[in-house]
Amino acid sequence: MSTLGDRALIIAFGIWVKELTGSNAAAGGAFFFVALPFLFAPFAGVLIDRFPRRQIFIVTNLAMAGVMLLGLLVRGEGQVWLLYATILCYGIAAVIITATQAALVPAIVDEDALPDANGPLQTSADGVKLLAPLFGAALFTVVGGHAVALLDAATFLVAAVCVWLIRAPGDQRHVTGALELREEVLSGLRHIYRSRHCARWWAHWALPCW
């Protein structure tokens, strides 16, 4: 449900900006603002390791449900900045939700059940990613931007309630000591750099380009 709200929102809000301004560049700005927070995605783990993941997921989805209501204030081109602010918040929330969900699954199921849990979860998420843009565009055409904002808010609320009903006995803070933030970030970046996948990417793409 959270992914459905995310993906439908991106397309619908881009169309909304285009309708209000008549500018393709302004509509493209919506995609810029949603992509910008993903530059900081590698640092999301530093945040979620300091709090229970289930709590972060619920609070983030509830916050996004509230943010979506800003769309109800949009009446003309002068309020386009509200749509940009909303979609920027969505990008930030998407980074947090994605990292939190990945870390939360092992806290819910046993280790030997992880493949059975991750398989359907990934399949459903990818299926929603394919259908949600069409759904968002069609919905905007039929009922308008304000209704899309309300329905998106509802999807975030449903996601928060569903995870609130889930019990996660393995969910706990993974950072308990006074670990320096800078050292933790650098340790994570060193781990990524040393991974085989990163080494292959560096050899095949980064070095030739450089």
CSV table of C-alpha atoms in Angstrom, one decimal:
chain,number,residue,atom,x,y,z
A,1,MET,CA,0.0,0.0,0.0
A,2,SER,CA,2.8,2.4,0.8
A,3,THR,CA,4.5,1.7,-2.6
A,4,LEU,CA,1.2,2.1,-4.4
A,5,GLY,CA,0.8,5.6,-2.8
A,6,ASP,CA,4.4,6.4,-3.7
A,7,ARG,CA,4.4,5.5,-7.3
A,8,ALA,CA,0.9,6.8,-8.1
A,9,LEU,CA,1.9,10.1,-6.5
A,10,ILE,CA,4.9,10.7,-8.7
A,11,ILE,CA,3.1,10.5,-12.0
A,12,ALA,CA,-0.1,12.2,-10.8
A,13,PHE,CA,1.7,15.2,-9.3
A,14,GLY,CA,3.9,15.6,-12.4
A,15,ILE,CA,0.7,15.8,-14.5
A,16,TRP,CA,-0.8,18.1,-12.0
A,17,VAL,CA,2.1,20.5,-12.3
A,18,LYS,CA,2.0,20.4,-16.1
A,19,GLU,CA,-1.8,21.2,-16.0
A,20,LEU,CA,-1.3,24.1,-13.7
A,21,THR,CA,1.7,25.7,-15.4
A,22,GLY,CA,1.6,24.4,-18.9
A,23,SER,CA,5.3,23.9,-18.7
A,24,ASN,CA,7.1,20.6,-19.4
A,25,ALA,CA,10.2,21.9,-17.5
A,26,ALA,CA,8.0,22.6,-14.4
A,27,ALA,CA,6.6,19.1,-14.6
A,28,GLY,CA,10.1,17.7,-14.9
A,29,GLY,CA,10.9,19.6,-11.7
A,30,ALA,CA,8.6,17.3,-9.8
A,31,PHE,CA,10.8,14.3,-10.8
A,32,PHE,CA,13.9,16.2,-9.8
A,33,PHE,CA,12.6,16.8,-6.3
A,34,VAL,CA,11.6,13.2,-5.8
A,35,ALA,CA,15.0,11.9,-7.0
A,36,LEU,CA,17.1,14.4,-5.0
A,37,PRO,CA,16.8,12.7,-1.6
A,38,PHE,CA,18.1,9.4,-3.1
A,39,LEU,CA,21.5,10.9,-3.2
A,40,PHE,CA,21.6,10.5,0.5
A,41,ALA,CA,20.1,7.0,0.6
A,42,PRO,CA,23.4,5.4,1.8
A,43,PHE,CA,23.1,7.3,5.0
A,44,ALA,CA,19.6,6.1,5.8
A,45,GLY,CA,21.0,3.1,7.7
A,46,VAL,CA,22.8,5.4,10.1
A,47,LEU,CA,19.4,6.8,11.1
A,48,ILE,CA,17.3,3.6,11.3
A,49,ASP,CA,19.9,1.8,13.4
A,50,ARG,CA,19.3,4.2,16.2
A,51,PHE,CA,15.6,3.5,16.5
A,52,PRO,CA,13.2,0.5,16.4
A,53,ARG,CA,12.5,-0.1,12.7
A,54,ARG,CA,8.8,-0.7,13.2
A,55,GLN,CA,8.4,2.6,14.9
A,56,ILE,CA,10.3,4.5,12.1
A,57,PHE,CA,8.1,2.8,9.4
A,58,ILE,CA,4.9,3.8,11.2
A,59,VAL,CA,5.9,7.3,12.0
A,60,THR,CA,7.2,8.0,8.5
A,61,ASN,CA,4.0,6.7,6.9
A,62,LEU,CA,1.8,8.7,9.3
A,63,ALA,CA,3.9,11.8,8.6
A,64,MET,CA,3.4,11.3,4.8
A,65,ALA,CA,-0.3,10.9,5.3
A,66,GLY,CA,-0.3,14.4,6.8
A,67,VAL,CA,2.0,15.9,4.2
A,68,MET,CA,-0.3,14.6,1.4
A,69,LEU,CA,-3.0,16.9,2.7
A,70,LEU,CA,-1.0,19.9,1.5
A,71,GLY,CA,-2.3,19.0,-1.9
A,72,LEU,CA,-5.8,20.1,-0.8
A,73,LEU,CA,-4.5,23.7,-0.6
A,74,VAL,CA,-3.4,23.8,-4.3
A,75,ARG,CA,-5.8,26.0,-6.3
A,76,GLY,CA,-3.6,27.4,-9.0
A,77,GLU,CA,-0.2,28.0,-10.4
A,78,GLY,CA,0.8,30.1,-7.4
A,79,GLN,CA,0.6,27.0,-5.1
A,80,VAL,CA,2.8,24.7,-7.3
A,81,TRP,CA,5.5,25.1,-4.7
A,82,LEU,CA,3.3,23.1,-2.3
A,83,LEU,CA,3.4,20.2,-4.8
A,84,TYR,CA,7.2,20.4,-5.0
A,85,ALA,CA,7.4,20.4,-1.2
A,86,THR,CA,5.1,17.4,-1.0
A,87,ILE,CA,7.0,15.4,-3.5
A,88,LEU,CA,10.4,16.3,-1.9
A,89,CYS,CA,9.0,15.0,1.4
A,90,TYR,CA,7.9,11.9,-0.5
A,91,GLY,CA,11.4,11.3,-1.7
A,92,ILE,CA,12.8,11.6,1.8
A,93,ALA,CA,10.2,9.3,3.1
A,94,ALA,CA,10.8,6.7,0.3
A,95,VAL,CA,14.5,6.5,1.2
A,96,ILE,CA,13.6,5.9,4.9
A,97,ILE,CA,10.8,3.5,4.2
A,98,THR,CA,12.8,1.4,1.8
A,99,ALA,CA,15.7,1.0,4.1
A,100,THR,CA,13.5,0.4,7.1
A,101,GLN,CA,11.4,-2.3,5.4
A,102,ALA,CA,14.5,-4.2,4.3
A,103,ALA,CA,15.8,-4.2,7.9
A,104,LEU,CA,12.4,-4.9,9.5
A,105,VAL,CA,11.7,-8.2,7.7
A,106,PRO,CA,14.5,-10.1,9.5
A,107,ALA,CA,13.1,-8.9,12.8
A,108,ILE,CA,9.7,-10.4,11.9
A,109,VAL,CA,10.6,-13.8,10.5
A,110,ASP,CA,13.2,-16.4,11.4
A,111,GLU,CA,16.4,-16.5,9.3
A,112,ASP,CA,15.4,-19.7,7.5
A,113,ALA,CA,12.1,-18.1,6.5
A,114,LEU,CA,13.7,-15.0,4.9
A,115,PRO,CA,13.6,-16.3,1.3
A,116,ASP,CA,9.9,-17.2,1.7
A,117,ALA,CA,9.2,-13.7,3.1
A,118,ASN,CA,11.4,-11.6,0.7
A,119,GLY,CA,10.2,-13.4,-2.4
A,120,PRO,CA,6.5,-12.4,-2.3
A,121,LEU,CA,7.4,-9.0,-0.8
A,122,GLN,CA,9.6,-8.2,-3.8
A,123,THR,CA,7.2,-9.6,-6.3
A,124,SER,CA,4.3,-7.6,-4.9
A,125,ALA,CA,6.4,-4.4,-4.8
A,126,ASP,CA,7.6,-4.8,-8.4
A,127,GLY,CA,4.1,-5.5,-9.6
A,128,VAL,CA,2.8,-2.3,-7.9
A,129,LYS,CA,5.6,-0.3,-9.4
A,130,LEU,CA,4.4,-1.4,-12.9
A,131,LEU,CA,0.8,-0.7,-12.3
A,132,ALA,CA,0.8,2.4,-10.0
A,133,PRO,CA,1.9,5.0,-12.6
A,134,LEU,CA,-1.0,4.0,-14.9
A,135,PHE,CA,-3.3,4.0,-11.9
A,136,GLY,CA,-2.1,7.4,-10.8
A,137,ALA,CA,-2.4,9.0,-14.2
A,138,ALA,CA,-5.9,7.5,-14.8
A,139,LEU,CA,-7.1,8.5,-11.4
A,140,PHE,CA,-5.9,12.1,-11.8
A,141,THR,CA,-7.7,12.3,-15.2
A,142,VAL,CA,-11.0,10.9,-13.7
A,143,VAL,CA,-11.2,12.6,-10.2
A,144,GLY,CA,-8.5,15.3,-10.2
A,145,GLY,CA,-5.5,16.1,-8.0
A,146,HIS,CA,-7.2,16.7,-4.7
A,147,ALA,CA,-8.8,13.2,-4.7
A,148,VAL,CA,-5.4,11.7,-5.6
A,149,ALA,CA,-3.9,13.5,-2.6
A,150,LEU,CA,-6.6,12.1,-0.3
A,151,LEU,CA,-6.3,8.5,-1.7
A,152,ASP,CA,-2.5,8.7,-1.4
A,153,ALA,CA,-2.9,9.8,2.3
A,154,ALA,CA,-5.1,6.8,2.8
A,155,THR,CA,-2.5,4.3,1.4
A,156,PHE,CA,0.1,5.7,3.9
A,157,LEU,CA,-2.4,5.3,6.7
A,158,VAL,CA,-3.2,1.7,5.8
A,159,ALA,CA,0.5,0.8,5.6
A,160,ALA,CA,1.1,2.3,9.0
A,161,VAL,CA,-1.8,0.4,10.6
A,162,CYS,CA,-0.8,-2.8,9.0
A,163,VAL,CA,2.7,-2.6,10.4
A,164,TRP,CA,1.4,-1.5,13.8
A,165,LEU,CA,-0.6,-4.8,13.9
A,166,ILE,CA,2.6,-6.8,13.2
A,167,ARG,CA,4.7,-8.0,16.1
A,168,ALA,CA,8.4,-7.8,15.5
A,169,PRO,CA,10.2,-9.5,18.5
A,170,GLY,CA,13.6,-9.1,16.8
A,171,ASP,CA,13.2,-5.3,16.3
A,172,GLN,CA,15.5,-3.3,18.5
A,173,ARG,CA,18.1,-0.6,18.4
A,174,HIS,CA,21.4,-1.8,16.8
A,175,VAL,CA,23.4,1.2,18.0
A,176,THR,CA,23.5,1.3,21.8
A,177,GLY,CA,26.8,2.9,22.5
A,178,ALA,CA,28.1,6.4,22.0
A,179,LEU,CA,29.4,5.7,18.5
A,180,GLU,CA,30.7,8.7,16.6
A,181,LEU,CA,28.4,9.4,13.6
A,182,ARG,CA,31.2,10.3,11.3
A,183,GLU,CA,33.1,7.0,12.0
A,184,GLU,CA,29.9,5.0,11.5
A,185,VAL,CA,29.2,6.6,8.1
A,186,LEU,CA,32.8,6.1,7.0
A,187,SER,CA,32.7,2.4,8.1
A,188,GLY,CA,29.6,1.8,6.0
A,189,LEU,CA,31.1,3.5,2.9
A,190,ARG,CA,34.3,1.4,3.3
A,191,HIS,CA,32.2,-1.7,3.4
A,192,ILE,CA,30.4,-0.8,0.2
A,193,TYR,CA,33.7,0.1,-1.5
A,194,ARG,CA,35.2,-3.2,-0.6
A,195,SER,CA,32.3,-5.3,-1.8
A,196,ARG,CA,32.8,-7.3,-5.0
A,197,HIS,CA,29.8,-5.7,-6.7
A,198,CYS,CA,31.2,-2.2,-6.1
A,199,ALA,CA,34.6,-3.3,-7.3
A,200,ARG,CA,33.1,-4.6,-10.6
A,201,TRP,CA,31.1,-1.4,-11.1
A,202,TRP,CA,34.2,0.6,-10.5
A,203,ALA,CA,36.3,-1.4,-12.9
A,204,HIS,CA,33.8,-1.5,-15.7
A,205,TRP,CA,32.2,1.9,-15.5
A,206,ALA,CA,33.9,4.4,-13.2
A,207,LEU,CA,37.5,3.9,-14.3
A,208,PRO,CA,36.8,4.0,-18.1
A,209,CYS,CA,34.7,7.1,-17.6
A,210,TRP,CA,37.3,8.8,-15.5
